[in-house]
Amino acid sequence: MKLSELFNPNEFAARHLSFGDEAALLEALGEKSMDDFVGNTVPQSIRMPSELDLPEALTEADALAKLKAIAAKNVINKSYIGLGYYPTCVPNVILRNVLENPGWYTAYTPYQAEIAQGRLEALLNFQQVCIDLTGFPVAGASLLDEATAAAEAMAMAHRVGKVKSERFFVDERVYPQTLDVMKTRAKYFGFELVVGDFAKADEGEYFGALFQYVGKDGDVQDLQSVIGRLKTKGTIVAVAADIMSLVLLKSPAELGADIALGNTQRFGVPMGFGGPHAAYFAFKDEFKRSAPGRIIGVSKDASGKPALRMALSTREQHIRREKATSNICTAQALLANLAGMYAVYHGPKGVKRIANRIHALASVFADALVSDGLKVVHEVFFDTVTVDFGSKEKADKVFQTALELGYNLRRIGDTQIAAAFHETSVREDLAVLYYAFTGNNTFTLSDDVKGRLKTEFLRQDNILQHPVFNRYHTEHEMLRYLKKLEDRDLAMNRSMISLGSCTMKLNATAEMLPITWTEFSDIHPYAPETQTAGYRELLTDMENSLKAITGFDAISFQPNSGAQGEYSGMLAIRRYQEAQGEAQRNICLIPKSAHGTNPATAAMLGLKVVVVDTDEHGNVNIDDLKAKAEQHRDALSAIMITYPSTHGVYEEGIRDICRIVHENGGQVYMDGANLNAQIGIMQPAEVGADVLHMNLHKTFCIPHGGGGPGMGPIGLKAHLAPFAPGHVLTDTHSASAGQTAVSSAAFGSASILPITWMYLTMMGKQGMEQATRWALLNANYVAKRLSEDYPVLYTGKNGRVAHECIVDLRPLKAESGITETDIAKRLMDYGFHAPTVSFPVAGTLMIEPTESESRAELDRFIAALKQIKQEVLKVERGEWPKDDNPLVNAPHTAADVTGEWAHPYSREEAVFPLPFVRENKFWPSVNRVDDVYGDRNLVCSCPPMEAYED
């Protein structure tokens, strides 16, 4: 026995992968070794010339200990900075049973509504909160952050408005990060931003306007009159409103606005150095088909019962491809669920108590300062008290004193300091802050408080009146409500989710633990850099790892979704070409098979899309590419290409593709959706890409969260690095001066980066290389086994696929009438979520098993699809009627099999079609949802409880 052999630093890789299955999987593919298999699957022409330069793996315990030491370098001061980010209390019952619960965070976007009714109800609750507080009849299921929501409002205003102008007015009181992002978006939309005094907004001709409510420095102003004047001119008006203030203040709809937006972070979501947080977006009913993002709607199922679904899917702007005004294809679902549940748990009385407490503390503080002779700048405010000390010296002293006492305040110019009160503010804070501001230690607190909000500013209508906000206020009731919703959803804690391109892999517990550490969660994004050394070290570690993996020279962590990563990568190309005096380069080549976000992104950056053909094998048609690149040589900006291809194949011509584009003056943007098939095998930068976005919520194990959060950092070659997103308030240490932002926070959704850090650290060099090999092995095993029953549409070298495969259902559909949707719904009866349906080819399933599924789970999934094939054949042979069989009736609920039964197939065949199903039966809570009915009768607010009664 050797002592060294008893320590295994690579133990985590064996938990992420199933090493014991290797021999059987290789044998099924006729391969003798993993090296032989990889050699027969991956073209030699793309292989990286050197080994992956990553550290060796650490055990779970050692990785957590190392990360804890890094986190300890962050300094957690009490934050009174404000600017849209505030300390908050996450109710423990929600923390443990939603944020820390894999039943909630490992689920996929609820495209398959029948097995997502729990999350859909939670998101409907969120929408109801937004509807109640904003006064609008329609609200979305969340956007990425407040700044991007404001940019989306600007784009929507242009699309729906009738004023013939390209000018947009921005209130000078908006958050600086919001204006920063709007500048980025406006430039390439061709809009002129006019920033000025809100009261004078009606003096010009604008297609739209944005006002801040409450202002960045804390003031509450009467917006109603100026909004009224703008409305007479046809201007579309958006209001960015603090969600907590709306508990007390008149709603944006009552003010006369058309759109309301903001951040819901204050509703029980940690600051987390900037995110992730769910933005809200609410608007008039007539704008619903022009809105960005997702709307959850109420429909009915096949039995006539209420059922929830994602409504108006064609309204998702990226589906409009190059005609889109937004490329959003994700949301912040998990964070929206947290915010919605915060309102459910506290109810109307609870949230009013919190909002009134915040305002009362701020009012008492302001009164005390005035009594001591200080100048409080704004007479009317909600939570932020701004003081003008009249001299820089006095302001410096106050700021430094507060810092030494453990409080972060905000400087405004040379002489002013603001203190933003919040949910976690307590009486003791008042005395400390009073001393910091006045030098006086004699603060006394009266129990009687006179608020600073004028009566005419206060809302008179009731909020949160739906029963869901008035029932679950004890922990027992809330716990059971959360469990009831969780049980209606099929997540990764139940079975594999084999979605092609979406890479639904293990989200290990050790990876998830650090996100709720206070050292990460309680840091304000604009905290002094001296307090964020831990985050900076984390970012540096990850930058070094991602550079080693991809071969790029620089990494930007700002994009907080894959679509944002696309935008940021193409933005860097545009900025670089402009700096080179080549602003005329406005042609973007995009393969026909590309995801809709690619052409949408190009359109948002003012580029004209030219589609490149693909050949019969799913590869880019090199001849067509060459002809179009040469045709547009003088105007060619870039190509957007996914690798391996969207069809799941390693294209052997990728180096030629990059060379042709470069020779014709363009840049190569690589979509990183399929990076899971590259790590340790190839480097995007080495084969010719200039910029790449990386989906950390796919390849790097950040969970999908039921539709978000995500992270989409970009890797850039040295020449593009200076043109990465910058930030008006934070030094990103990468972008050159003057580069505007794409997201509210400089480092995007930084608080979920520890997940990826843990994954990389525990896997190490060897584990990361093995993960890619296993992704290929599992995908080819599934493709091989399924090819006996379903044609595999595209293959590459030696008949192999990459990390995913597309099976063709069209022949079966033609013979039997059974559709791809029928098969997707029937998989629910077997306990599986459907693969990606009809993308990138209609009438197909795109399957990605990922590396983290065992052979046993793969075999169960394969058995399900093989059995479904036999069921389809029964329909084809006429043994079951085409209009009454388990496929067209799927999914089956428990109510179906306990009632009368008149079908030509048995109850057993309906719900226990294979023996393994009985062992772990998942019961869909509704029958097939009627999409058409839901779109024709859109309801996106919580229905009355009677609707659910029989």
XYZ file of N, CA, C and O in Angstrom, residues 9 29 53 76 94 101 179 184 283 286 305 338 347 421 511 518 527 549 573 705 715 719 732 766 808 824 883:
108
model
N -6.637 13.579 -5.758
C -7.089 14.943 -6.080
C -8.071 14.987 -7.242
O -8.778 15.983 -7.421
N -19.391 1.264 -29.796
C -19.010 2.052 -30.957
C -17.926 1.367 -31.787
O -17.465 1.938 -32.785
N -3.306 24.080 -20.644
C -2.477 24.665 -19.586
C -3.343 25.078 -18.404
O -3.593 26.257 -18.157
N -16.748 43.247 3.831
C -18.194 43.462 3.815
C -18.543 44.639 4.718
O -18.772 44.471 5.914
N -37.161 30.668 1.627
C -36.968 30.804 0.184
C -35.525 30.500 -0.188
O -35.253 29.847 -1.205
N -32.040 24.906 -3.924
C -32.780 23.670 -4.175
C -32.645 23.265 -5.652
O -33.127 23.980 -6.536
N -27.573 54.944 -18.307
C -27.222 55.811 -19.426
C -26.061 55.229 -20.224
O -26.052 55.294 -21.464
N -24.535 52.747 -25.620
C -24.039 51.649 -26.465
C -25.095 51.237 -27.475
O -24.825 51.140 -28.678
N -45.990 47.111 -19.382
C -46.339 48.006 -20.478
C -47.826 47.915 -20.800
O -48.541 47.044 -20.278
N -51.468 47.136 -25.718
C -51.301 47.190 -27.175
C -49.845 46.973 -27.613
O -49.571 46.812 -28.790
N -58.960 22.328 -18.266
C -58.539 22.928 -17.002
C -57.510 24.026 -17.262
O -56.773 23.983 -18.246
N -37.405 34.197 -6.988
C -37.067 34.672 -5.641
C -37.844 35.939 -5.306
O -38.415 36.067 -4.212
N -46.414 39.358 1.704
C -47.751 39.867 1.463
C -47.792 41.384 1.452
O -46.787 42.059 1.683
N -30.837 54.247 2.426
C -31.333 53.294 3.414
C -32.005 52.110 2.716
O -32.397 52.189 1.548
N -20.189 23.069 -6.207
C -20.113 24.277 -7.035
C -21.129 25.325 -6.584
O -20.882 26.531 -6.685
N -21.818 34.970 2.422
C -21.990 36.420 2.518
C -20.820 37.172 1.889
O -20.998 38.295 1.403
N -18.773 48.947 -4.751
C -17.952 49.050 -3.548
C -16.532 49.436 -3.941
O -16.079 49.118 -5.050
N -7.978 27.811 -21.958
C -8.905 26.905 -22.643
C -9.153 27.347 -24.078
O -9.165 26.528 -25.003
N -15.914 43.981 -32.465
C -15.516 44.005 -33.879
C -15.888 45.336 -34.521
O -15.076 45.962 -35.215
N -31.458 27.330 -14.144
C -32.357 28.068 -13.268
C -33.780 28.211 -13.762
O -34.470 29.157 -13.416
N -14.098 35.957 -25.027
C -12.655 35.930 -25.201
C -12.301 36.715 -26.447
O -12.993 36.620 -27.460
N -6.008 42.423 -30.550
C -6.406 43.624 -31.284
C -7.821 44.072 -30.968
O -8.175 45.239 -31.143
N -12.778 48.132 -15.439
C -12.841 46.709 -15.799
C -11.464 46.105 -16.049
O -11.338 44.902 -16.248
N -6.725 17.509 -16.254
C -7.113 16.173 -16.722
C -8.629 16.027 -16.800
O -9.174 15.502 -17.773
N -33.993 12.356 -37.191
C -35.000 12.819 -38.146
C -36.321 12.086 -37.925
O -36.386 10.859 -38.059
N -42.442 14.519 -28.378
C -41.920 15.308 -27.262
C -42.834 15.192 -26.040
O -42.364 15.014 -24.907
N -56.283 9.337 -34.157
C -56.780 10.412 -33.302
C -56.979 9.979 -31.853
O -57.465 10.755 -31.031
